[in-house]
Amino acid sequence: MKKTKSIALGIALAAGAFTATNALAATTLENVKDKGHLQCGVTSGLPGFSQPDQEGNWTGIDVDTCRAVAAAIFSDPKAVEFTPLTAKERFTALQSGEIDMLSRNTTWTLTRDASLGLNFAGVNYYDGQGFLINKGIGVDDASQLDGATICIQSGTTTELNLSDYFRAKGMEFKPIVFDTSEQTVQGFSAGRCDVLTSDRSQLAALRSKLSDPSSAKILPNTISKEPLGPVVRQGDDQWFNIVKWVLALQINAEELGVTSANVEEMLKSDNPNIQRLLGEDGDMGAKLGLPHDFGYEVIKHVGNYGEMYERNVGPDTPLGLDRGINALWTDGGVLYAPPVR
């Protein structure tokens, strides 16, 4: 009897081990399909990038980057669950498998690529670090900030950039560090610091949260390069390619004039680049493990890159940001994606 129980226990353990091994061996795409949704890490609330409204509906350019991947997989941009993360939490959540991808205004750097086990899948916003000041302190340029008290969000590239800038200028500053952007702007609003520093897009978003946004201004200085984009774990090239090429496809769609409004008509285009983009020719979807018309689904539900930009951070939004270097390379910007072929 004991032997029978022992054999049964052994079989059960072996089955459990087999199941666990299979689970570990499953690709990210398989796991996402099994769950029926994409788990995407975002900020805890940054206007224009990722923020829930009063009904809990998330909006922002980082949110749309997640929704585009969901549309490519499920033909449903709503097949996403969002995990709000602080700057400190974001990489651990991705490394541990708590989330499938990170889309949280995160700067692409060599250190993050080489030592965190992560891959950046492109750039969905080219940014740079700047300074937000209270107009009352009478400063017009960052070179006048010697001795200033500066509010900073921890766990970001901001701290290092700030130290580099002040050291190079022979100036000193006193840092006041917060865990979240919400706490940082509250500290600035409460007068705990003279200056708030972050990416310029974040400064525009945070200024919009002030009770009197006109009381503060962003200085003209940009002290760093901050290419922001979606991130995945290393070790799953298929998933890396999916996230990378969904974003690249949206940039190509803008360049080709394919929008959510005209995508049905564009299905009849005789342009071979558009035919491949929308799945009317070639086997681009099969190469990624996606449906043949994943490009059509992305553009139909989420739109091209320009549409994402304009509705979330563009001139007609509260952030009011011009395209600037985020314009297509054909329009004077640096936005350029490899061809879909």
Coordinates of C-alpha atoms in Angstrom, one line a residue:
M1 CA 0.0 0.0 0.0
K2 CA 2.8 2.3 1.0
K3 CA 4.5 1.5 -2.3
T4 CA 1.3 2.3 -4.3
K5 CA 1.0 5.7 -2.5
S6 CA 4.7 6.3 -3.1
I7 CA 4.3 5.6 -6.8
A8 CA 1.1 7.8 -7.0
L9 CA 3.0 10.6 -5.2
G10 CA 5.9 10.2 -7.6
I11 CA 3.6 10.4 -10.6
A12 CA 1.9 13.5 -9.2
L13 CA 5.2 15.2 -8.5
A14 CA 6.4 14.3 -11.9
A15 CA 3.2 15.7 -13.5
G16 CA 3.5 18.8 -11.4
A17 CA 7.1 19.2 -12.4
F18 CA 6.2 18.7 -16.1
T19 CA 3.4 21.3 -15.8
A20 CA 5.8 23.7 -14.1
T21 CA 8.4 23.1 -16.8
N22 CA 5.9 23.6 -19.5
A23 CA 4.7 26.8 -17.9
L24 CA 8.3 28.1 -17.6
A25 CA 8.9 27.0 -21.2
A26 CA 5.8 28.8 -22.6
T27 CA 6.6 32.0 -24.6
T28 CA 5.3 35.3 -23.5
L29 CA 2.9 35.3 -26.5
E30 CA 1.5 31.9 -25.4
N31 CA 1.1 33.1 -21.9
V32 CA -0.7 36.3 -23.0
K33 CA -3.0 34.2 -25.3
D34 CA -3.8 31.8 -22.4
K35 CA -4.7 34.7 -20.1
G36 CA -6.8 36.3 -22.7
H37 CA -5.2 39.7 -22.1
L38 CA -2.0 41.7 -22.1
Q39 CA -0.6 42.8 -18.7
C40 CA 1.0 46.2 -19.2
G41 CA 3.0 48.2 -16.6
V42 CA 2.3 52.0 -16.7
T43 CA 2.8 55.0 -14.4
S44 CA 0.5 55.6 -11.5
G45 CA -0.9 58.6 -13.3
L46 CA 0.8 61.0 -15.7
P47 CA -1.4 63.1 -18.0
G48 CA -0.7 62.4 -21.7
F49 CA 1.2 59.2 -21.0
S50 CA -0.8 56.9 -18.7
Q51 CA -3.6 58.1 -16.5
P52 CA -7.0 56.6 -15.5
D53 CA -10.1 58.8 -15.7
Q54 CA -12.8 58.9 -13.1
E55 CA -14.4 55.7 -14.5
G56 CA -11.0 53.9 -14.4
N57 CA -10.4 54.1 -18.2
W58 CA -6.7 54.5 -18.9
T59 CA -5.6 57.0 -21.6
G60 CA -2.2 58.2 -22.8
I61 CA 0.4 57.5 -25.5
D62 CA 2.0 54.8 -23.3
V63 CA -1.4 53.3 -22.8
D64 CA -2.0 53.3 -26.6
T65 CA 1.3 51.6 -27.1
C66 CA 0.0 48.7 -25.0
R67 CA -3.4 48.8 -26.7
A68 CA -1.8 48.5 -30.1
V69 CA 0.0 45.3 -29.1
A70 CA -3.3 43.9 -27.7
A71 CA -5.0 44.8 -31.0
A72 CA -2.3 42.9 -32.9
I73 CA -2.8 39.8 -30.9
F74 CA -6.5 39.8 -30.1
S75 CA -8.0 42.2 -32.6
D76 CA -9.2 44.0 -29.4
P77 CA -7.4 47.0 -28.0
K78 CA -9.3 46.6 -24.7
A79 CA -7.7 43.2 -24.0
V80 CA -5.2 44.9 -21.7
E81 CA -5.0 45.1 -17.9
F82 CA -2.8 47.9 -16.6
T83 CA -0.5 47.7 -13.6
P84 CA 0.4 51.1 -12.1
L85 CA 4.0 51.1 -11.0
T86 CA 6.4 53.6 -9.4
A87 CA 9.8 54.2 -11.0
K88 CA 11.4 52.0 -8.4
E89 CA 8.9 49.1 -9.0
R90 CA 8.8 49.1 -12.8
F91 CA 11.9 46.9 -13.7
T92 CA 11.3 44.4 -10.9
A93 CA 7.7 43.9 -12.1
L94 CA 8.9 43.2 -15.6
Q95 CA 11.8 40.9 -14.5
S96 CA 9.6 38.9 -12.2
G97 CA 6.9 38.3 -14.9
E98 CA 4.3 40.3 -13.1
I99 CA 3.8 42.2 -16.3
D100 CA 4.3 41.2 -20.0
M101 CA 5.6 44.6 -21.1
L102 CA 6.5 48.0 -19.6
S103 CA 5.2 51.1 -21.3
R104 CA 6.0 53.8 -18.7
N105 CA 7.9 56.8 -20.0
T106 CA 11.1 54.9 -19.5
T107 CA 14.5 56.1 -20.8
W108 CA 16.5 53.7 -23.0
T109 CA 20.1 53.6 -21.7
L110 CA 23.1 51.3 -22.1
T111 CA 23.1 50.2 -18.5
R112 CA 19.4 49.2 -18.6
D113 CA 20.0 47.2 -21.8
A114 CA 23.2 45.5 -20.6
S115 CA 22.6 44.8 -16.9
L116 CA 18.9 44.5 -16.1
G117 CA 18.0 41.7 -18.5
L118 CA 15.7 43.9 -20.5
N119 CA 15.3 45.0 -24.1
F120 CA 13.9 48.4 -25.3
A121 CA 11.6 47.7 -28.2
G122 CA 11.9 51.2 -29.8
V123 CA 11.1 54.8 -28.9
N124 CA 7.5 56.2 -28.7
Y125 CA 8.6 59.7 -27.4
Y126 CA 11.9 61.5 -27.8
D127 CA 12.3 63.7 -24.7
G128 CA 15.0 65.6 -22.7
Q129 CA 15.3 66.7 -19.1
G130 CA 14.4 70.2 -18.2
F131 CA 13.4 72.5 -15.3
L132 CA 10.0 73.7 -14.0
I133 CA 10.3 76.8 -11.8
N134 CA 7.9 79.0 -9.9
K135 CA 7.9 82.3 -11.8
G136 CA 8.3 84.1 -8.5
I137 CA 12.0 83.2 -8.1
G138 CA 12.9 85.3 -11.1
V139 CA 15.1 82.8 -13.0
D140 CA 15.2 82.6 -16.8
D141 CA 18.0 80.1 -17.4
A142 CA 19.2 77.0 -15.6
S143 CA 22.7 78.6 -15.2
Q144 CA 21.1 80.8 -12.5
L145 CA 20.1 77.8 -10.3
D146 CA 23.2 77.6 -8.2
G147 CA 22.2 76.7 -4.6
A148 CA 18.6 75.9 -5.6
T149 CA 16.5 73.3 -3.8
I150 CA 15.3 70.8 -6.4
C151 CA 12.4 68.2 -6.3
I152 CA 13.3 64.9 -8.0
Q153 CA 11.6 61.6 -8.5
S154 CA 13.7 58.7 -7.3
G155 CA 14.7 55.7 -9.4
T156 CA 15.1 57.7 -12.6
T157 CA 17.9 58.9 -14.8
T158 CA 17.0 62.4 -13.7
E159 CA 19.1 62.2 -10.5
L160 CA 22.3 61.3 -12.4
N161 CA 21.7 63.9 -15.2
L162 CA 21.1 66.6 -12.6
S163 CA 24.4 65.8 -10.8
D164 CA 26.3 65.7 -14.0
Y165 CA 24.9 69.1 -15.1
F166 CA 25.6 70.9 -11.8
R167 CA 29.0 69.4 -11.5
A168 CA 30.0 70.5 -15.0
K169 CA 28.7 74.1 -14.3
G170 CA 30.5 74.2 -10.9
M171 CA 27.1 74.8 -9.1
E172 CA 25.5 73.2 -6.1
F173 CA 21.9 72.1 -5.4
K174 CA 19.9 70.5 -2.6
P175 CA 17.8 67.5 -3.7
I176 CA 14.4 66.7 -2.3
V177 CA 13.5 63.2 -3.4
F178 CA 10.0 61.7 -3.9
D179 CA 8.9 58.2 -4.9
T180 CA 6.2 59.2 -7.4
S181 CA 5.5 62.0 -9.9
E182 CA 2.4 62.9 -7.9
Q183 CA 4.3 63.4 -4.7
T184 CA 7.0 65.3 -6.6
V185 CA 4.5 67.9 -8.0
Q186 CA 2.8 68.1 -4.6
G187 CA 6.2 68.9 -3.0
F188 CA 6.8 71.6 -5.6
S189 CA 3.3 73.0 -5.2
A190 CA 3.8 73.2 -1.4
G191 CA 7.0 75.2 -1.8
R192 CA 9.3 72.5 -0.5
C193 CA 11.6 73.2 -3.5
D194 CA 12.4 76.1 -5.9
V195 CA 12.6 73.8 -8.9
L196 CA 11.2 70.6 -10.2
T197 CA 13.2 68.6 -12.7
S198 CA 12.1 65.8 -15.0
D199 CA 11.6 65.0 -18.7
R200 CA 10.2 68.1 -20.5
S201 CA 7.0 66.2 -21.4
Q202 CA 6.5 65.3 -17.8
L203 CA 7.0 68.9 -16.7
A204 CA 4.2 70.0 -19.0
A205 CA 2.0 67.2 -17.6
L206 CA 2.9 68.0 -14.0
R207 CA 2.4 71.8 -14.5
S208 CA -1.2 71.0 -15.7
K209 CA -1.8 69.5 -12.3
L210 CA -1.0 72.7 -10.4
S211 CA -3.9 74.8 -9.0
D212 CA -2.5 77.7 -11.0
P213 CA -0.4 76.4 -14.0
S214 CA 0.4 79.9 -15.1
S215 CA 2.4 80.5 -11.9
A216 CA 5.1 78.2 -13.2
K217 CA 7.2 78.0 -16.3
I218 CA 9.6 75.6 -18.0
L219 CA 13.1 76.9 -18.6
P220 CA 14.5 76.7 -22.1
N221 CA 17.4 74.5 -21.2
T222 CA 17.4 70.7 -22.1
I223 CA 20.2 68.9 -20.3
S224 CA 19.9 65.3 -21.5
K225 CA 18.6 63.0 -24.2
E226 CA 15.7 60.9 -23.0
P227 CA 14.5 58.4 -25.6
L228 CA 11.3 56.8 -24.0
G229 CA 9.9 53.5 -25.1
P230 CA 8.3 50.2 -24.4
V231 CA 10.4 47.5 -22.6
V232 CA 10.3 43.7 -22.5
R233 CA 12.3 40.9 -20.8
Q234 CA 15.4 39.5 -22.5
G235 CA 15.2 35.9 -23.6
D236 CA 12.1 35.9 -25.8
D237 CA 13.0 37.2 -29.2
Q238 CA 9.5 36.6 -30.6
W239 CA 7.9 38.8 -28.0
F240 CA 10.6 41.4 -28.4
N241 CA 9.9 41.5 -32.2
I242 CA 6.2 41.7 -31.7
V243 CA 6.4 44.8 -29.4
K244 CA 9.1 46.3 -31.6
W245 CA 7.3 45.8 -34.9
V246 CA 3.9 47.0 -33.7
L247 CA 5.4 50.3 -32.9
A248 CA 7.4 50.4 -36.1
L249 CA 4.3 49.5 -38.1
Q250 CA 2.4 52.5 -36.6
I251 CA 5.3 54.9 -37.6
N252 CA 5.4 53.4 -41.1
A253 CA 1.6 53.8 -41.3
E254 CA 1.9 57.6 -40.6
E255 CA 4.6 57.9 -43.3
L256 CA 2.4 56.1 -45.8
G257 CA -0.7 58.1 -44.9
V258 CA -2.7 55.2 -43.5
T259 CA -5.0 56.2 -40.7
S260 CA -7.8 54.7 -38.6
A261 CA -10.2 56.8 -40.7
N262 CA -9.0 55.6 -44.1
V263 CA -7.7 52.1 -43.3
E264 CA -10.7 50.4 -45.0
E265 CA -10.1 52.3 -48.2
M266 CA -6.4 51.6 -48.0
L267 CA -7.0 47.9 -48.1
K268 CA -7.6 48.4 -51.9
S269 CA -4.3 50.3 -52.4
D270 CA -2.0 49.0 -55.0
N271 CA 1.0 50.4 -53.1
P272 CA 3.0 47.2 -52.1
N273 CA 4.2 48.9 -48.9
I274 CA 0.6 49.5 -47.8
Q275 CA -0.4 46.0 -48.9
R276 CA 2.3 44.4 -46.7
L277 CA 1.5 46.8 -43.8
L278 CA -2.2 45.8 -43.8
G279 CA -1.6 42.1 -44.5
E280 CA -3.0 42.1 -48.0
D281 CA 0.3 40.8 -49.3
G282 CA 3.2 38.7 -47.8
D283 CA 3.3 36.8 -44.6
M284 CA 4.4 39.4 -42.1
G285 CA 2.0 38.2 -39.4
A286 CA 3.1 34.6 -39.7
K287 CA 6.7 35.7 -39.2
L288 CA 5.8 37.1 -35.8
G289 CA 3.3 34.5 -34.8
L290 CA 0.4 36.9 -35.3
P291 CA -2.7 37.0 -37.6
H292 CA -1.9 38.0 -41.2
D293 CA -3.9 41.2 -40.8
F294 CA -2.5 42.3 -37.4
G295 CA -1.3 45.6 -39.0
Y296 CA -4.9 46.4 -40.2
E297 CA -6.2 45.7 -36.7
V298 CA -3.6 48.0 -35.0
I299 CA -4.4 50.9 -37.3
K300 CA -8.1 50.3 -37.3
H301 CA -8.4 50.3 -33.5
V302 CA -5.5 52.5 -32.3
G303 CA -4.3 54.5 -35.3
N304 CA -0.9 55.4 -36.6
Y305 CA 1.8 57.1 -34.5
G306 CA 0.7 60.6 -35.4
E307 CA -2.8 59.9 -34.3
M308 CA -1.5 58.6 -30.9
Y309 CA 0.6 61.7 -30.5
E310 CA -2.0 64.2 -31.4
R311 CA -4.8 62.9 -29.2
N312 CA -2.6 62.4 -26.1
V313 CA 0.1 65.0 -26.0
G314 CA -0.3 67.2 -29.1
P315 CA -1.0 70.9 -29.4
D316 CA -4.8 70.5 -28.9
T317 CA -4.4 68.6 -25.6
P318 CA -3.7 70.1 -22.1
L319 CA 0.0 69.3 -22.6
G320 CA 0.1 71.2 -25.9
L321 CA 3.3 69.7 -27.1
D322 CA 4.4 70.4 -30.7
R323 CA 5.8 67.4 -32.6
G324 CA 9.3 68.9 -32.6
I325 CA 11.9 66.1 -33.0
N326 CA 9.0 63.6 -32.7
A327 CA 8.0 64.5 -36.2
L328 CA 8.6 62.0 -39.0
W329 CA 12.1 62.2 -40.6
T330 CA 10.4 63.4 -43.8
D331 CA 9.0 66.4 -41.8
G332 CA 12.2 67.5 -40.1
G333 CA 12.0 65.2 -37.0
V334 CA 14.0 62.1 -36.1
L335 CA 11.1 59.6 -36.2
Y336 CA 12.2 56.8 -38.5
A337 CA 11.2 53.1 -38.6
P338 CA 12.6 50.2 -40.5
P339 CA 10.5 49.0 -43.5
V340 CA 7.8 46.3 -43.2
R341 CA 9.0 43.9 -45.7

